[in-house]
Coordinates of C-alpha atoms and ligand atoms in Angstrom, one line a residue:
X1 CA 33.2 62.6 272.1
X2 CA 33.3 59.6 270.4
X3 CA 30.0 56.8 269.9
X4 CA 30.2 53.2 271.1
X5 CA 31.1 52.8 266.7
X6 CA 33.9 55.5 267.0
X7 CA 31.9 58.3 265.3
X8 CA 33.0 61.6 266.1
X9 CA 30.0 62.6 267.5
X10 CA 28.4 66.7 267.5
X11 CA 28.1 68.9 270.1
X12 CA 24.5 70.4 271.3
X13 CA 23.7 72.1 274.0
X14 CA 26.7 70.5 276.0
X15 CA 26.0 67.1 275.0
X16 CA 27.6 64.6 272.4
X17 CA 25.0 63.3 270.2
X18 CA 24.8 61.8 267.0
X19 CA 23.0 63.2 264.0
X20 CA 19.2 63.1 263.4
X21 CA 19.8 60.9 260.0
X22 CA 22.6 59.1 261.6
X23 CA 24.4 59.9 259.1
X24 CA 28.4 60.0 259.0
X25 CA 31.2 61.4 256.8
X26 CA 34.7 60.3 256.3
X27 CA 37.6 62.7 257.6
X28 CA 41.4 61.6 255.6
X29 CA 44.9 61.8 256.2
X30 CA 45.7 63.6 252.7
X31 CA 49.4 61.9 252.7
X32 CA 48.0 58.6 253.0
X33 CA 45.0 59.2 251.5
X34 CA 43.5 57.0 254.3
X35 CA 40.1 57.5 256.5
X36 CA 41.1 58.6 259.6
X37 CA 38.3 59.3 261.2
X38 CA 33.8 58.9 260.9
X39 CA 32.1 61.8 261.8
X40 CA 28.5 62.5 262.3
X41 CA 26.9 64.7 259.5
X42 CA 25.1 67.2 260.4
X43 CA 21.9 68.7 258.2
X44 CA 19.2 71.4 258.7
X45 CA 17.3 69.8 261.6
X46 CA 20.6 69.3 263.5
X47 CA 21.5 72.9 262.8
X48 CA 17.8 74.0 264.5
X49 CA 18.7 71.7 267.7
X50 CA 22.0 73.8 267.9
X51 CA 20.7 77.3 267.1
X52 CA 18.1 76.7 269.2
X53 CA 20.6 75.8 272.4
X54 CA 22.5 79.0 271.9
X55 CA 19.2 81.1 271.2
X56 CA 18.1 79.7 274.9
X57 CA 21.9 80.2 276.6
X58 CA 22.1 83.6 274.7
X59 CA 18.6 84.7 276.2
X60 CA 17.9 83.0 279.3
X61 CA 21.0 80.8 280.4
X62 CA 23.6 81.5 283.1
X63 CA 25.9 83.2 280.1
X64 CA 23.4 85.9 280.4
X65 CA 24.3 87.1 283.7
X66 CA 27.9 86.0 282.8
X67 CA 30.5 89.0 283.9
X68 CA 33.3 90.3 281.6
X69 CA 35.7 88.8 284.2
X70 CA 34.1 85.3 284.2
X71 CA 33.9 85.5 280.2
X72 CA 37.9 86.0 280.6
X73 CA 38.6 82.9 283.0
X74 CA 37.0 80.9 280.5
X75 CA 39.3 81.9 278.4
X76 CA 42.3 81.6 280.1
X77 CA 41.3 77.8 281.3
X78 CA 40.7 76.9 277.3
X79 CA 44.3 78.9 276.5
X80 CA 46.1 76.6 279.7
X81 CA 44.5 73.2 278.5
X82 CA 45.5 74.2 274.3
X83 CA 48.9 74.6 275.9
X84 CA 48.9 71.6 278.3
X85 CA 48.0 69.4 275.2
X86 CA 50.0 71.1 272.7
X87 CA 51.3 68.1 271.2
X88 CA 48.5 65.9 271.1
X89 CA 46.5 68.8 269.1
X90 CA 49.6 69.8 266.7
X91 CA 50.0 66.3 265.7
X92 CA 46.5 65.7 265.0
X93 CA 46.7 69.3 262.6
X94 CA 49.5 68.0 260.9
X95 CA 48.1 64.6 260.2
X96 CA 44.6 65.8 258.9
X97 CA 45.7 68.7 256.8
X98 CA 48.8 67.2 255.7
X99 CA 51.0 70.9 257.0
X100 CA 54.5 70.6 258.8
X101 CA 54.5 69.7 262.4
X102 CA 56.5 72.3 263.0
X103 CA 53.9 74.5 261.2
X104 CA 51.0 73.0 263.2
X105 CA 53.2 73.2 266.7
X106 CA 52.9 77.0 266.0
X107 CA 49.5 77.4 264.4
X108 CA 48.6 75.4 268.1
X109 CA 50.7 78.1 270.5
X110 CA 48.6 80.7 268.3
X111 CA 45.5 80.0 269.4
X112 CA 46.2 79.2 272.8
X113 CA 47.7 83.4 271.9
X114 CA 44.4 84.0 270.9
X115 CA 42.6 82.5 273.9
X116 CA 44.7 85.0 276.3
X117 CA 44.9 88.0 274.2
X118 CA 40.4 87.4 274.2
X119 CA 40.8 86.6 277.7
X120 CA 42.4 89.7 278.9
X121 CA 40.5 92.4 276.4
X122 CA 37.0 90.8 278.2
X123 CA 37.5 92.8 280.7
X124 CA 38.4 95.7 278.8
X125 CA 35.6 97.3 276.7
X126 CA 33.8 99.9 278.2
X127 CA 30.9 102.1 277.2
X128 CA 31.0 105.7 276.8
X129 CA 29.2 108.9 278.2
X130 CA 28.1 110.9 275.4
X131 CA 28.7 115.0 275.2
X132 CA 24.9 115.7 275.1
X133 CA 23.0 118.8 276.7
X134 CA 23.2 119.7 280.4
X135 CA 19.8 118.3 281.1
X136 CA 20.4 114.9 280.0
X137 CA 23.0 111.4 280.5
X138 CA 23.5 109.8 277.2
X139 CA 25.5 106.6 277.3
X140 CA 26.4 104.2 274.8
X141 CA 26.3 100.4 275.7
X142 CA 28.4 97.7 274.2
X143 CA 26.0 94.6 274.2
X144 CA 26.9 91.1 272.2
X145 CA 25.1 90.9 268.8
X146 CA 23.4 87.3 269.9
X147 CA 23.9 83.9 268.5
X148 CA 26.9 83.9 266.2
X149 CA 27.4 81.1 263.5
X150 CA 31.2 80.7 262.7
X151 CA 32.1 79.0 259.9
X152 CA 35.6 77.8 259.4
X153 CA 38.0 76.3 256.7
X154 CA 40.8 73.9 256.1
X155 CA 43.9 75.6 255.9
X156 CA 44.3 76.7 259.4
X157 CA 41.4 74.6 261.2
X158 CA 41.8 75.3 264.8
X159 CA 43.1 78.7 264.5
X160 CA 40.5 80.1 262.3
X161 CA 38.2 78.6 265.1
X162 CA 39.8 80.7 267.2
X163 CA 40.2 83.7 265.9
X164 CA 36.1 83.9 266.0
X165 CA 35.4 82.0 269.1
X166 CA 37.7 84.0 271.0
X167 CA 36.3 87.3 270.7
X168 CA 32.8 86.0 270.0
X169 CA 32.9 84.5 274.0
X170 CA 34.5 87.7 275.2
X171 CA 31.9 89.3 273.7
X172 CA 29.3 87.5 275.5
X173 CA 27.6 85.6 272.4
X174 CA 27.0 82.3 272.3
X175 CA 28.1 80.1 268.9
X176 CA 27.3 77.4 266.7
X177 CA 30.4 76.9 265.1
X178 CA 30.8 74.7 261.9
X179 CA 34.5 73.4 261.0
X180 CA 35.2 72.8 257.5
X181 CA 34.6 69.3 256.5
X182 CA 38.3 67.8 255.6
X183 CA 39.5 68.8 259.2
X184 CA 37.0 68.7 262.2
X185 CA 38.7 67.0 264.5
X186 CA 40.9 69.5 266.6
X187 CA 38.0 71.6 267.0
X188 CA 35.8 68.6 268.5
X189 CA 39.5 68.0 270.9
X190 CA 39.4 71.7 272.1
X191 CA 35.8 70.9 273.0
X192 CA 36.2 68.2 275.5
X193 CA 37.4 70.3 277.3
X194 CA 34.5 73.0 277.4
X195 CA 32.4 72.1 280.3
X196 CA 35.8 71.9 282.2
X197 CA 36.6 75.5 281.6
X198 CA 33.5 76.1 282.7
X199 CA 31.0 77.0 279.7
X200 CA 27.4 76.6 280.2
X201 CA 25.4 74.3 278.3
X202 CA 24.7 75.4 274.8
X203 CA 26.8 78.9 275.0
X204 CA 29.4 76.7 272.0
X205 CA 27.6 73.9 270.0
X206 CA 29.9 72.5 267.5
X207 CA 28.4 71.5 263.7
X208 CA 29.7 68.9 261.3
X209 CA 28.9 68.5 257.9
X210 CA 29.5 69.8 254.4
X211 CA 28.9 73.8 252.7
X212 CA 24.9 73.5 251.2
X213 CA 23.7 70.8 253.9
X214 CA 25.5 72.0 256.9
X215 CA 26.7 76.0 256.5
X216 CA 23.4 77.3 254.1
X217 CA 21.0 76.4 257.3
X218 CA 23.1 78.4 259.6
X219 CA 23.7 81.5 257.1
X220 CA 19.7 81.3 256.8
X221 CA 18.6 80.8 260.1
X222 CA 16.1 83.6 261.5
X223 CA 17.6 83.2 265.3
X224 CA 21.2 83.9 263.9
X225 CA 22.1 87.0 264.7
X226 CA 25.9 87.0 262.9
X227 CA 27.8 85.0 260.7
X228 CA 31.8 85.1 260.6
X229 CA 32.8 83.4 257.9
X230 CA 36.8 82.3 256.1
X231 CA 36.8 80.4 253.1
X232 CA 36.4 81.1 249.4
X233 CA 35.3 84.5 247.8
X234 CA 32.9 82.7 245.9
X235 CA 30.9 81.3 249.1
X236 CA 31.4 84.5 250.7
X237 CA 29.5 86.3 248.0
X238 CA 26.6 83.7 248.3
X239 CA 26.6 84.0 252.3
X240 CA 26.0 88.0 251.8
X241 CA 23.2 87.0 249.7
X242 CA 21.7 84.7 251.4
X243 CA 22.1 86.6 254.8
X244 CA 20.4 89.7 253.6
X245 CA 16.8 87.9 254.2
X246 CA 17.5 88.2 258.0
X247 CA 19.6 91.5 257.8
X248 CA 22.4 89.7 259.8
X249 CA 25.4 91.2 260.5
X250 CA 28.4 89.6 258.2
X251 CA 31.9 89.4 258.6
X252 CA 34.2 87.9 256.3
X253 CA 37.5 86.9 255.1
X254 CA 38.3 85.5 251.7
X255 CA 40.5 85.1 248.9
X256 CA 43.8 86.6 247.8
X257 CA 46.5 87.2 245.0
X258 CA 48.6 89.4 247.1
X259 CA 51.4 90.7 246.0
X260 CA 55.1 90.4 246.9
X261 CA 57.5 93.2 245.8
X262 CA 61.4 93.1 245.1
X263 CA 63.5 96.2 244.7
X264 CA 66.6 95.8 243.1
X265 CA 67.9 97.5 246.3
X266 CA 66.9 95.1 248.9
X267 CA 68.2 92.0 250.7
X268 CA 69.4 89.5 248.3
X269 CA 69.0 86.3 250.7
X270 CA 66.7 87.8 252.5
X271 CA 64.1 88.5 249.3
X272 CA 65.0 84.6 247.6
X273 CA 64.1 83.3 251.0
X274 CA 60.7 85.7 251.4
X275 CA 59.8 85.1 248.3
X276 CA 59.8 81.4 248.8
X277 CA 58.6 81.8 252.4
X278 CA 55.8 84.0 251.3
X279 CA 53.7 81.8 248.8
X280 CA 55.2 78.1 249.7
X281 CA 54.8 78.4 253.6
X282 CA 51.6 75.5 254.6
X283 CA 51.4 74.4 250.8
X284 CA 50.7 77.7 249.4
X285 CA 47.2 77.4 250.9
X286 CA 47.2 80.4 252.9
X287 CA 44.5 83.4 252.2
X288 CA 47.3 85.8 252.0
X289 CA 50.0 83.8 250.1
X290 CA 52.4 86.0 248.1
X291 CA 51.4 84.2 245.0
X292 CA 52.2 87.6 242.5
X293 CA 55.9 87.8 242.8
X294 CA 56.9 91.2 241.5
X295 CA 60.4 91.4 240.6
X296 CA 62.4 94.9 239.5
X297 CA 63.8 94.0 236.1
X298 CA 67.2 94.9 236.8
X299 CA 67.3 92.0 238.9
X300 CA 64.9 89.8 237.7
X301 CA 66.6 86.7 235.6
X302 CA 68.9 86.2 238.4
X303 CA 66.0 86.2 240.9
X304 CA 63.8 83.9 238.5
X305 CA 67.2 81.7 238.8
X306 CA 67.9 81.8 242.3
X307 CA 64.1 81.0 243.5
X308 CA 64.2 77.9 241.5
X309 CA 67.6 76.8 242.6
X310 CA 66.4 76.9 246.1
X311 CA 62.6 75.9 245.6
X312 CA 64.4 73.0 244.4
X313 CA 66.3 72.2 248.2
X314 CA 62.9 73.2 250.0
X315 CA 62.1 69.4 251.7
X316 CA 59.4 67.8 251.0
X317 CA 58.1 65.1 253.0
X318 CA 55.5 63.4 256.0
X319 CA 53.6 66.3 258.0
X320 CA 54.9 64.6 261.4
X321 CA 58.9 64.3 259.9
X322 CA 60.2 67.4 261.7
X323 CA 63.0 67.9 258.6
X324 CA 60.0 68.7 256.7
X325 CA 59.0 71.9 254.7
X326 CA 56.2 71.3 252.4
X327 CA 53.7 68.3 252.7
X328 CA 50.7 67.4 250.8
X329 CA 47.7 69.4 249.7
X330 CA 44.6 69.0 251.7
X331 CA 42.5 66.6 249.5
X332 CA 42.2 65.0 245.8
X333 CA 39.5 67.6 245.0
X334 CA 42.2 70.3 245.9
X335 CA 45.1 68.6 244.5
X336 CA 43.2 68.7 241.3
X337 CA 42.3 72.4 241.2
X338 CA 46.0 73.2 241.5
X339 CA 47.4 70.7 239.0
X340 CA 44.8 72.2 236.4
X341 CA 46.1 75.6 237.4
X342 CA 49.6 74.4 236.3
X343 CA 48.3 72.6 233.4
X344 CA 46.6 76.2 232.8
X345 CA 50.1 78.2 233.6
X346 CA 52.2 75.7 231.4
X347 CA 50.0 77.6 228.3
X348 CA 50.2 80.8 229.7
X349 CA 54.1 81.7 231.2
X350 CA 57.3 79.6 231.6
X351 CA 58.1 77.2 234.2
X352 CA 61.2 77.9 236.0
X353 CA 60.6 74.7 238.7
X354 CA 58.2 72.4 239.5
X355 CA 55.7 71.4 237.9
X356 CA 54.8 67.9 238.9
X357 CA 54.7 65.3 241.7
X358 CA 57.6 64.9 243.6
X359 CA 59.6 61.8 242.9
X360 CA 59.4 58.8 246.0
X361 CA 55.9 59.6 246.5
X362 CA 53.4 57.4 245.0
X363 CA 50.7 58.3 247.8
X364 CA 49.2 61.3 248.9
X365 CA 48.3 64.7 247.5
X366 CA 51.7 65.8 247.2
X367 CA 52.9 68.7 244.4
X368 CA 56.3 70.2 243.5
X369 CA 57.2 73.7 244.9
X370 CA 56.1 75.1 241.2
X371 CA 57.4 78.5 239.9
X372 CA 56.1 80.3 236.7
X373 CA 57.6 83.1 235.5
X374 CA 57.1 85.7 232.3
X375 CA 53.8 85.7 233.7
X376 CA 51.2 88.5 232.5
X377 CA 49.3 90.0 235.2
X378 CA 46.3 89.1 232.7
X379 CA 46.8 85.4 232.9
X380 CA 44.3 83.6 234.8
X381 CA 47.4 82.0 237.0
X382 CA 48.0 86.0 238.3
X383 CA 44.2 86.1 238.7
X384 CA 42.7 83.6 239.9
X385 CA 43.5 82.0 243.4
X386 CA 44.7 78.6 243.3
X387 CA 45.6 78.1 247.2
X388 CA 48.8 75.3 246.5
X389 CA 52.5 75.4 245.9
X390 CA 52.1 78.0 242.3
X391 CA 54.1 80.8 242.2
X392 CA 54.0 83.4 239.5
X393 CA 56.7 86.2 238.8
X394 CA 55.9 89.3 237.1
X395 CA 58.7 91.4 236.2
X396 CA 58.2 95.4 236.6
X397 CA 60.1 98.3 235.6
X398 CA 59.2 101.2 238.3
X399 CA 57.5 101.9 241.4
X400 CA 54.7 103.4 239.1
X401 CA 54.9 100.0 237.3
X402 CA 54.6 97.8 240.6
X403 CA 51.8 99.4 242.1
X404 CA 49.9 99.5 238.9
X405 CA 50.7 95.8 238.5
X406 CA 49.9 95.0 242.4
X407 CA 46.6 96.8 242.7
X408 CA 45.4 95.2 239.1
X409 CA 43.4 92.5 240.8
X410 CA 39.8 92.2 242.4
X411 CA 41.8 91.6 245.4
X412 CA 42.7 92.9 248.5
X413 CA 43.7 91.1 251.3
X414 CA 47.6 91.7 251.9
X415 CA 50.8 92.8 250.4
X416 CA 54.7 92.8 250.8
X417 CA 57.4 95.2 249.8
X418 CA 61.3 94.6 249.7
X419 CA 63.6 97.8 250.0
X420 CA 66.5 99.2 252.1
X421 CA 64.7 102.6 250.9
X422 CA 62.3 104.0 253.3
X423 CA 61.2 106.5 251.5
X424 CA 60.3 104.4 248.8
X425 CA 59.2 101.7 250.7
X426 CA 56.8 103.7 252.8
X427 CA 55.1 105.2 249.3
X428 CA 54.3 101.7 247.7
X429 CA 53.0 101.0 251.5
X430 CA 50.6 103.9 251.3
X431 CA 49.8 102.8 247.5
X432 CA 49.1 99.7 248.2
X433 CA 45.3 98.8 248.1
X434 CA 45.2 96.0 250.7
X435 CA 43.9 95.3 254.5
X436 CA 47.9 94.2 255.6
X437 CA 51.3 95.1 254.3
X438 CA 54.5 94.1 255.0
X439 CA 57.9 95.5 254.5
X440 CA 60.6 93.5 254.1
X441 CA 59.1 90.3 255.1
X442 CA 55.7 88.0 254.6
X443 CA 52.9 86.7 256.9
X444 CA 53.9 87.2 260.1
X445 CA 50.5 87.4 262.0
X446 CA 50.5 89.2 265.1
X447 CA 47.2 88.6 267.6
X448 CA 47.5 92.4 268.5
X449 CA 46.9 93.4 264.9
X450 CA 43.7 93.5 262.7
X451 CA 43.6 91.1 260.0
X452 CA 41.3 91.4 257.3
X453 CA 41.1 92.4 253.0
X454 CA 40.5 95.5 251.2
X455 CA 37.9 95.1 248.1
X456 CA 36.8 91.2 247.1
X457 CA 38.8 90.1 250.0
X458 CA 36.5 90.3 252.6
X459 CA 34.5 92.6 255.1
X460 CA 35.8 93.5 258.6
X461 CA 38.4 92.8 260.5
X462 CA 39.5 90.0 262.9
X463 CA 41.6 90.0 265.6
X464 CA 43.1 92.8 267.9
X465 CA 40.7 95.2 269.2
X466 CA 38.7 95.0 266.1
X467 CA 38.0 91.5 266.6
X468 CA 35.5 92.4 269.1
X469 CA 34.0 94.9 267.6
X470 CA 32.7 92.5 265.1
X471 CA 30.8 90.7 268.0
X472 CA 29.1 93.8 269.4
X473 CA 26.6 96.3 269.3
X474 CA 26.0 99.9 270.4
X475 CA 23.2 100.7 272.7
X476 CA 22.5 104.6 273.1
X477 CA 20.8 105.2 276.4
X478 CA 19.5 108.8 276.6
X479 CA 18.6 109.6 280.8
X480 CA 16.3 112.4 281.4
X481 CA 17.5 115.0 283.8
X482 CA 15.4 117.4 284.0
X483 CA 12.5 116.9 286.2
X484 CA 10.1 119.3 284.5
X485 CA 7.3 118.0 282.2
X486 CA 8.1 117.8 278.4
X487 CA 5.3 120.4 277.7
X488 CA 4.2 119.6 274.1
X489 CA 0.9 119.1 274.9
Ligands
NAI1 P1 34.8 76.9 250.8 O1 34.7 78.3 250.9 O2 33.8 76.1 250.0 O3 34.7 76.3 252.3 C1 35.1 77.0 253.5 C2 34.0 76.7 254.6 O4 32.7 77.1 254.2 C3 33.8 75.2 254.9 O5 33.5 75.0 256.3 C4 32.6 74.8 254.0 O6 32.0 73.7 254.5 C5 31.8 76.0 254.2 N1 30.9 76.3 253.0 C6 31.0 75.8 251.8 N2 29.9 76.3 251.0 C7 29.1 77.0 251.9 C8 27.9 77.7 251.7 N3 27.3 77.7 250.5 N4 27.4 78.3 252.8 C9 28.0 78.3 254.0 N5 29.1 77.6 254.2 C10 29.7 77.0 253.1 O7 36.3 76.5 250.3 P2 36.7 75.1 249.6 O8 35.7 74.6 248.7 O9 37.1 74.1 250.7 O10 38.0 75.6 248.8 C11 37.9 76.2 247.6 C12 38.8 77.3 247.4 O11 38.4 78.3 248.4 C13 40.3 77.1 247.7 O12 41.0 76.6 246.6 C14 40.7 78.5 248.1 O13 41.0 79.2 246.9 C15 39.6 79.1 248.8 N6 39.7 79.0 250.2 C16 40.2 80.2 250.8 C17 40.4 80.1 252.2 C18 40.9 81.3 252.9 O14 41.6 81.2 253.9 N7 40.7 82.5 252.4 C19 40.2 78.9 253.0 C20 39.7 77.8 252.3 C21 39.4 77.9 250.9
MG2 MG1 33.7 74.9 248.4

């Protein structure tokens, strides 16, 4: 895995090599702000070697004649070594994105989830016979799209792997997957263990490097057949463009300013603690934080009150400290963006908590639960995504008046609503423009269950069932029955 200098090495057609330039890139430990790693940087003529392996494994490898069932075992074996070396991957997470062990122990038993779940629905996608006339047998064929490129971010770096590799294997495609460039090096652990789990040559290839240099040449490759992309909204609008030279099939899943909705009917502790839960869980960078706190107004100064009072216990603290709740923000270019979105809030609503940088810490990328309230649904801070510890709360006067406020955003991906009222309840559900809603609770994420955004949120859906389907295509075979001649001509 590693060169005789320590260099992280890539991942080509089943070999560890260095890159063409010899180029590396430094990987850090965000609460130290210490290198923790080299890592060979990949550029366009690296990206050929890789597309080119899974091009040749796709067409003409042993993963061609590879069986639904021997697709799954592959699977399984990757989901029994994730879980073997649970602790050596969580800690490693929780080092190099700065999140909670406990948080990373959890993101790790996910995507060993997702190895299984992928694992077991290989063998479970059949074709279908079509209801055409007597005379003929029409089928329909699921067949893997082809080379997939998977491109990944820095929030959840293994588990976003995994939610594409996963059904993209099942599927019978073969990958060049690019991690995003703060955190590569779980994905290059899981990897190790590839040729063990048995995984021919070149069917995964793993990428390193940065978005123009690294992800453009795979989004513009002519032997790419898909790209499955998580990361910013901005990129994803970029990767549709550039895709559309090669018609590729794109699926992706972006941005968010979800919405999180309090009744004054529901669960006291229960709506402090979601709320909190909701946008502060792994930093606040989480695609479908509930950073739009919407807050009936009969109970909204006492809520404002409360959140602060307890954002103000929530621990902050070393990732691998298991007492600890929040811990720094992935990097100084993101730690940055989200103190100029606080500088930007401090002109736009009140601060209720927060703020600042935590006292004791005079290292790492560290910032304050932070809660704005009095906040306009116009203000850039309800707008705009900011991915860190920012919460805004936006108070509302009716039902009408939350769902106009929650669906007044470009937005889409997911949504909360807090009420012992079904009835209610169950309306704002069906108001609600986004791809996931919750009731009376915030981001649990079920394997089972599609995941993906309404509007500027994204396209398609991962996970469940769906996940698949995003990995295959439909082949209509039409059989002649008839033994008679056509007789046109
Ligand atoms: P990004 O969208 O630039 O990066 C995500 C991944 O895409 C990385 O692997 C990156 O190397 C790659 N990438 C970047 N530019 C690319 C391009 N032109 N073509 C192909 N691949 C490219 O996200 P970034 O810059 O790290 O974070 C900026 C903001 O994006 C965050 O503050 C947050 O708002 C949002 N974001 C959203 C995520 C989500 O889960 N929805 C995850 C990460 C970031
Ligand atoms: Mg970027």
């Amino acid at each position: 895995m590693r060169s005789a200098q320590g260099v992280y090495q890539l991942y080509i057609d089943g070999k560890w090599v260095n890159s063409i330039s010899g180029d590396t890139f430094a990987v850090y430990d965000p609460a130290t702000e210490e290198v923790m790693a080299q890592v060979a940087e990949a550029s366009a003529a690296d990206i050929d070697l890789a597309v080119q392996a899974a091009r040749r494994a796709f067409d003409a490898g042993p993963w061609a004649k590879s069986t639904p069932f021997s697709r799954a075992h592959i699977l399984f074996k990757l989901a029994s070594k994730v879980r073997e070396q649970l602790a050596s991957l969580a800690e490693v997470e929780a080092i190099n994105t700065g999140k909670p062990i406990v948080e990373a122990e959890g993101d790790i038993d996910a995507v060993a989830e997702v190895f299984e779940y992928y694992g077991g629905l290989a063998t479970k996608i059949p074709g279908q016979v079509n209801p055409v006339s007597s005379d003929a047998l029409s089928l329909s064929l699921r067949e893997p799209i082809g080379v997939a490129g998977l491109i990944v971010p820095w929030n959840y770096p293994l588990l976003m792997a995994a939610w594409k590799l996963a059904p993209a294997l099942a599927a019978g495609c073969t990958c060049v997957l690019k991690p995003a460039e703060q955190t590569p090096l779980t994905t290059m652990m899981l990897a190790q263990w590839f040729e063990e789990a048995g995984l021919p040559a070149g069917v995964v290839n793993i990428v390193n490097g940065f978005g123009e240099s690294c992800g453009v040449p795979i989004v513009e490759h002519p032997s790419v057949d898909k790209i499955a992309f998580t990361g910013s909204t901005e990129v994803g609008k970029s990767i549709v463009k550039r895709a559309a030279d090669t018609l590729k099939r794109v699926t992706l899943e972006l941005g968010g300013k979800s919405p999180n909705i309090f009744f004054a009917d529901a669960d006291w502790e229960a709506s402090i603690d979601g709320a909190l839960f909701g946008v502060f869980i792994n930093q606040g960078e989480v695609c479908s934080a509930g950073s739009r706190i919407l807050v009936e107004k009969k109970i909204y100064s006492k809520f404002v009150e409360a959140m602060a009072e307890k954002a103000k216990t929530i621990r902050i603290g070393a990732p691998l400290d298991r007492a600890t709740k929040l811990g720094p923000v992935i990097s100084r270019d993101q730690y940055e963006r989200v103190n100029s979105y606080i500088a930007i809030g401090r002109g736009e609503a009140k601060l209720a908590s927060g703020g600042g940088r935590p006292k004791g810490f005079d290292k790492g990328y560290y910032i304050e639960p932070t809660i704005f309230y009095d906040v306009d649904n116009t203000a850039r801070i309800a707008r705009e995504e900011i991915f860190g510890p920012v919460a805004t709360v936006i108070p509302f006067d009716s039902e009408a008046d939350a769902i106009q406020i929650a669906n007044d955003t470009p937005y889409g991906l997911a949504a909360a609503v807090w009420s012992r009222d079904i009835y209610k309840a169950f309306r704002v559900v069906k108001s609600l423009r986004a791809g996931i809603v919750w009731v009376n609770h915030m981001q649990p994420t079920c394997v089972e269950a599609p995941w993906g955004g309404y509007k500027q949120s994204g396209i398609g859906r991962e996970l469940g069932p769906w996940g698949i389907e995003e990995y295959l295509e439909t082949k209509q075979v039409h059989i002649n029955l008839s033994e008679k001649p056509i007789g046109w001509y």
